Amino acid sequence: MSLQSLPPSGGYLQATRQSSRDLRTDAGISITPESIERLLLSQAFTTSFKRVAKLHGLALPLKFSSHLDELNFISILSILNFGSGYRAPLHAQTGRGAWDSIRALMFALYLHSTEEGDLLSAKGLRALHISKIAELMGINLHVERPHKTIPGLTVGELGGPLHELASLITKVLNETGDILINSGYPNLGSFVVEALQQGGKASSGSTNGDAVEIVLERLVKGFPAFRDISTVNGQPIYCFKKALFLIHAINVRFGSISPPPFPIPSTTHLPVFSDNVLPSLLIHIGVIDLSSSSSLSGLFPRTNSDEQLKALLGPGPALPSIKSSDLPKIPIKEGPILSNNQSYILRAAAIDACELIAQAAQTLDVRSVGDGSLEWINELTLPDLDMWIWAVAKDRQDYRDLVRFVNTDTIFF
């Protein structure tokens, strides 16, 4: 999609919210106040939120040489934050899902940089080859196929789902490095610092602009891998999942440092970072209702029965008494395979659902339903809600067993 299709300057966040609501309602997807209140007051939410909402996956066991070094790492981690459609084959080969696989790749790129030059510099990104990506990820780029003429003999050929994923990762990294070199930046972190400084000036100046808007626009215009937009049924849709995630990650990693190493934007007002996990889980726990959508109602197995919802909104099954690593490995069940248009509709529904959940939480009369211990619900922010949904989907075994939709034709989630 061309740059002309982007929202007006200063209107990226509103465009994300409005385009998501428009697409969700036009698709016939229902979200009721009753389903939202049921979630907010459920044991599934109230007993786990404080524990898992901070499990954002941004703990980095590395020793960085500087804040800029760490920012560059987080920026590349964010632009690579995709691959969810390859969850099943990744688990089969490596035992990790998409996010953990990308984190492991980033750790390997960082640690190998001391031996082979800076692989995370602009030049390093541009020069990376698919074979290096596969080596550092520990994945096989070949699939075995029967020999065409010799019965009983199999041969290895380049191909398969993980070859596709490694190709996408390599393309994004090469393209990002090329853009940085042509624009005169030594690495992605330097570009992001410049955007943060511009945002800081706007928010503190006479224009009183939103720093997030400045940074978000710079990222989206600067790199196609951050340009998470499309047109569905003639309507524009803006999600910007990876760029919004990066901005929030900067706040998480650097927001508590005093004085801050660079301007840190406030992120409590960001839309959620919609991928395949958020809409899939919100469908399973009865917030997003597809039953009235003529094009989507048959995608997921029958959900929202009273018995199923009671279990999913309850406190969850007891944790096993042995380590998860000692449990037998169960193959990942893949959910419905969606087109890009279908994926954007469900991601839009999750963005709008979370807006409605956060609004309802802020006005919910929690005193009338408890002893005052739930007043924290009134302070719920969108990023914390996003992190809870994402983390609780991995935290509970019954949630892990729920299918998530699959789309491999994307570099955006």
Coordinates of C-alpha atoms in Angstrom, one line a residue, residues 144-394:
E144 CA 12.1 -34.8 2.5
R145 CA 10.2 -35.9 -0.5
P146 CA 10.0 -39.3 -2.3
H147 CA 12.5 -39.6 -5.2
K148 CA 10.7 -39.2 -8.5
T149 CA 12.1 -42.3 -10.1
I150 CA 13.6 -44.5 -7.3
P151 CA 10.9 -46.2 -5.1
G152 CA 11.6 -46.1 -1.3
L153 CA 14.2 -43.3 -1.6
T154 CA 13.7 -39.9 -0.2
V155 CA 15.6 -36.7 -1.0
G156 CA 16.0 -33.4 0.8
E157 CA 14.8 -30.3 -1.1
L158 CA 14.8 -26.7 -0.1
G159 CA 11.2 -25.8 1.0
G160 CA 8.6 -26.2 3.6
P161 CA 7.0 -23.8 6.0
L162 CA 10.2 -22.9 8.0
H163 CA 12.1 -22.2 4.7
E164 CA 9.2 -19.7 4.0
L165 CA 9.6 -18.2 7.5
A166 CA 13.4 -17.9 7.2
S167 CA 13.0 -16.3 3.8
L168 CA 10.6 -13.7 5.2
I169 CA 12.9 -12.9 8.1
T170 CA 15.9 -12.5 5.8
K171 CA 13.9 -10.3 3.5
V172 CA 12.8 -8.0 6.3
L173 CA 16.3 -7.7 7.7
N174 CA 18.0 -7.1 4.4
E175 CA 15.4 -4.5 3.4
T176 CA 15.7 -2.7 6.7
G177 CA 19.5 -2.7 6.5
D178 CA 19.3 -1.3 2.9
I179 CA 16.9 1.5 3.9
L180 CA 19.1 2.5 6.9
I181 CA 22.3 2.5 4.7
N182 CA 20.7 4.6 2.0
S183 CA 19.3 7.0 4.6
G184 CA 22.7 7.4 6.4
Y185 CA 21.9 5.6 9.7
P186 CA 24.4 3.1 11.2
N187 CA 21.7 1.0 12.8
L188 CA 17.9 1.0 13.4
G189 CA 18.4 2.2 17.0
S190 CA 19.9 5.5 15.7
F191 CA 16.8 6.0 13.5
V192 CA 14.5 5.4 16.5
V193 CA 16.5 7.7 18.7
E194 CA 16.0 10.5 16.2
A195 CA 12.3 9.8 16.0
L196 CA 12.1 9.9 19.9
Q197 CA 13.9 13.2 20.0
Q198 CA 11.5 14.7 17.4
G199 CA 8.6 13.4 19.4
G200 CA 10.0 14.8 22.6
K201 CA 10.3 18.2 21.1
A202 CA 6.8 18.1 19.8
S203 CA 5.3 17.1 23.1
S204 CA 7.2 19.8 25.1
G205 CA 6.9 22.6 22.5
S206 CA 4.2 25.1 21.9
T207 CA 2.3 22.7 19.6
N208 CA 1.8 20.3 22.5
G209 CA 1.8 17.3 20.1
D210 CA 1.6 13.6 21.0
A211 CA 5.1 12.1 20.9
V212 CA 3.7 8.7 20.0
E213 CA 2.1 10.1 16.9
I214 CA 5.5 11.5 15.7
V215 CA 7.4 8.3 16.4
L216 CA 4.7 6.1 15.0
E217 CA 4.5 8.0 11.7
R218 CA 8.3 8.0 11.3
L219 CA 8.5 4.2 11.8
V220 CA 5.6 3.5 9.5
K221 CA 6.7 5.8 6.7
G222 CA 10.3 4.7 7.1
F223 CA 10.0 0.9 6.9
P224 CA 7.6 -1.3 4.9
A225 CA 7.9 -3.9 7.6
F226 CA 6.1 -1.5 10.0
R227 CA 3.5 -0.5 7.5
D228 CA 0.7 -2.7 8.9
I229 CA -2.2 -1.4 6.8
S230 CA -4.6 -2.8 4.2
T231 CA -7.9 -2.2 2.4
V232 CA -10.7 -4.7 3.2
N233 CA -14.0 -4.5 1.3
G234 CA -13.1 -1.0 0.1
Q235 CA -12.3 0.2 3.7
P236 CA -8.9 1.1 5.0
I237 CA -7.7 -0.7 8.1
Y238 CA -4.7 0.4 10.2
C239 CA -3.2 -1.9 12.9
F240 CA 0.5 -0.9 13.2
K241 CA 1.0 -3.8 15.6
K242 CA 4.8 -4.0 15.5
A243 CA 5.4 -0.2 15.6
L244 CA 3.1 0.2 18.5
F245 CA 4.7 -2.7 20.3
L246 CA 8.2 -1.1 19.8
I247 CA 7.0 2.2 21.3
H248 CA 5.6 0.5 24.3
A249 CA 8.7 -1.7 24.6
I250 CA 10.8 1.5 24.8
N251 CA 8.6 2.7 27.7
V252 CA 8.9 -0.7 29.5
R253 CA 12.6 -1.0 29.1
F254 CA 13.7 2.7 29.6
G255 CA 10.7 4.4 31.3
S256 CA 12.0 3.9 34.9
I257 CA 15.6 5.2 34.2
S258 CA 16.3 8.7 35.7
P259 CA 17.3 10.7 33.8
P260 CA 16.0 9.0 30.7
P261 CA 18.6 8.3 28.0
F262 CA 16.3 9.7 25.4
P263 CA 12.7 11.1 25.4
I264 CA 10.3 8.3 26.5
P265 CA 6.7 8.7 25.3
S266 CA 3.8 7.8 27.5
T267 CA 2.0 4.7 26.1
T268 CA -1.0 4.2 28.4
H269 CA -3.3 5.4 25.6
L270 CA -2.0 3.2 22.8
P271 CA -4.4 0.8 21.0
V272 CA -3.5 -2.8 21.6
F273 CA -0.9 -4.7 19.5
S274 CA -3.3 -6.9 17.6
D275 CA -2.0 -10.3 16.3
N276 CA -3.7 -13.7 16.1
V277 CA -3.6 -14.4 19.8
L278 CA -5.8 -11.5 21.0
P279 CA -8.8 -12.0 18.7
S280 CA -8.6 -15.8 19.0
L281 CA -8.7 -15.8 22.8
L282 CA -11.4 -13.1 22.9
I283 CA -13.5 -15.3 20.7
H284 CA -13.0 -18.3 22.9
I285 CA -13.8 -16.5 26.1
G286 CA -17.0 -15.0 24.7
V287 CA -16.2 -11.3 24.1
I288 CA -16.0 -11.4 20.3
D289 CA -19.1 -13.0 18.9
L290 CA -18.9 -14.2 15.2
S291 CA -22.3 -15.9 15.1
S292 CA -23.9 -13.0 13.2
S293 CA -21.1 -12.5 10.7
S294 CA -22.1 -14.1 7.4
S295 CA -18.5 -14.5 6.3
L296 CA -16.8 -15.5 9.6
S297 CA -19.3 -17.4 11.7
G298 CA -18.0 -20.8 10.6
L299 CA -14.3 -20.2 11.1
F300 CA -13.9 -21.4 14.7
P301 CA -15.3 -24.5 16.3
R302 CA -18.5 -24.0 18.3
T303 CA -17.7 -21.7 21.1
N304 CA -19.4 -19.8 23.9
S305 CA -21.5 -22.6 25.3
D306 CA -22.4 -22.0 28.9
E307 CA -20.4 -25.0 30.0
Q308 CA -17.3 -24.0 28.1
L309 CA -17.4 -20.3 29.1
K310 CA -17.9 -21.3 32.8
A311 CA -14.7 -23.3 32.6
L312 CA -12.7 -20.8 30.6
L313 CA -13.8 -17.9 32.8
G314 CA -13.1 -19.8 36.0
P315 CA -9.8 -19.8 37.9
G316 CA -8.3 -22.4 35.6
P317 CA -7.0 -25.9 36.1
A318 CA -4.5 -26.6 38.9
L319 CA -0.8 -26.3 37.8
P320 CA 0.9 -29.6 37.3
S321 CA 3.1 -30.8 40.1
I322 CA 6.0 -31.6 37.7
K323 CA 7.9 -29.2 35.4
S324 CA 6.4 -28.5 32.0
S325 CA 9.6 -29.5 30.4
D326 CA 9.1 -33.0 31.8
L327 CA 5.6 -33.4 30.4
P328 CA 5.1 -35.3 27.2
K329 CA 5.1 -33.0 24.1
I330 CA 1.7 -32.7 22.5
P331 CA 1.6 -31.4 18.9
I332 CA 0.3 -27.9 18.5
K333 CA -3.3 -27.8 17.1
E334 CA -3.6 -25.3 14.4
G335 CA -6.7 -23.2 14.1
P336 CA -8.5 -22.0 10.9
I337 CA -6.3 -20.8 8.1
L338 CA -7.3 -17.3 7.2
S339 CA -6.8 -14.9 4.3
N340 CA -5.2 -11.5 4.9
N341 CA -8.6 -9.9 4.7
Q342 CA -10.1 -12.2 7.2
S343 CA -7.1 -11.7 9.5
Y344 CA -7.4 -8.0 9.3
I345 CA -11.1 -8.2 10.2
L346 CA -10.5 -10.3 13.3
R347 CA -7.5 -8.2 14.3
A348 CA -9.7 -5.1 14.0
A349 CA -12.3 -6.7 16.1
A350 CA -9.7 -7.3 18.9
I351 CA -8.6 -3.7 18.7
D352 CA -12.1 -2.4 19.1
A353 CA -13.0 -5.0 21.7
C354 CA -10.1 -4.0 23.9
E355 CA -11.1 -0.3 23.6
L356 CA -14.6 -1.2 24.8
I357 CA -13.1 -3.4 27.6
A358 CA -10.9 -0.6 28.9
Q359 CA -13.7 1.9 28.7
A360 CA -16.0 -0.4 30.6
A361 CA -13.3 -1.1 33.2
Q362 CA -12.9 2.5 34.0
T363 CA -16.5 3.0 34.9
L364 CA -17.3 -0.4 36.4
D365 CA -18.9 -0.2 39.8
V366 CA -16.5 -2.7 41.4
R367 CA -17.5 -1.8 45.0
S368 CA -20.9 -3.2 44.5
V369 CA -19.6 -6.6 43.6
G370 CA -16.8 -7.1 46.1
D371 CA -14.9 -5.9 49.2
G372 CA -13.0 -3.2 47.5
S373 CA -10.2 -5.5 46.4
L374 CA -11.1 -5.0 42.7
E375 CA -10.7 -1.3 42.5
W376 CA -7.6 -1.7 40.4
I377 CA -9.8 -2.7 37.5
N378 CA -10.8 1.0 37.2
E379 CA -7.2 1.8 36.4
L380 CA -6.9 -0.7 33.5
T381 CA -4.8 0.5 30.6
L382 CA -4.9 -0.8 27.1
P383 CA -1.2 -2.0 27.0
D384 CA -1.7 -3.9 30.3
L385 CA -4.9 -5.5 28.9
D386 CA -3.0 -6.4 25.8
M387 CA -0.2 -8.0 27.8
W388 CA -2.7 -9.9 30.0
I389 CA -4.4 -11.5 27.0
W390 CA -1.1 -12.4 25.4
A391 CA 0.4 -13.8 28.5
V392 CA -2.6 -15.6 29.9
A393 CA -3.0 -17.4 26.6
K394 CA 0.4 -19.1 27.4

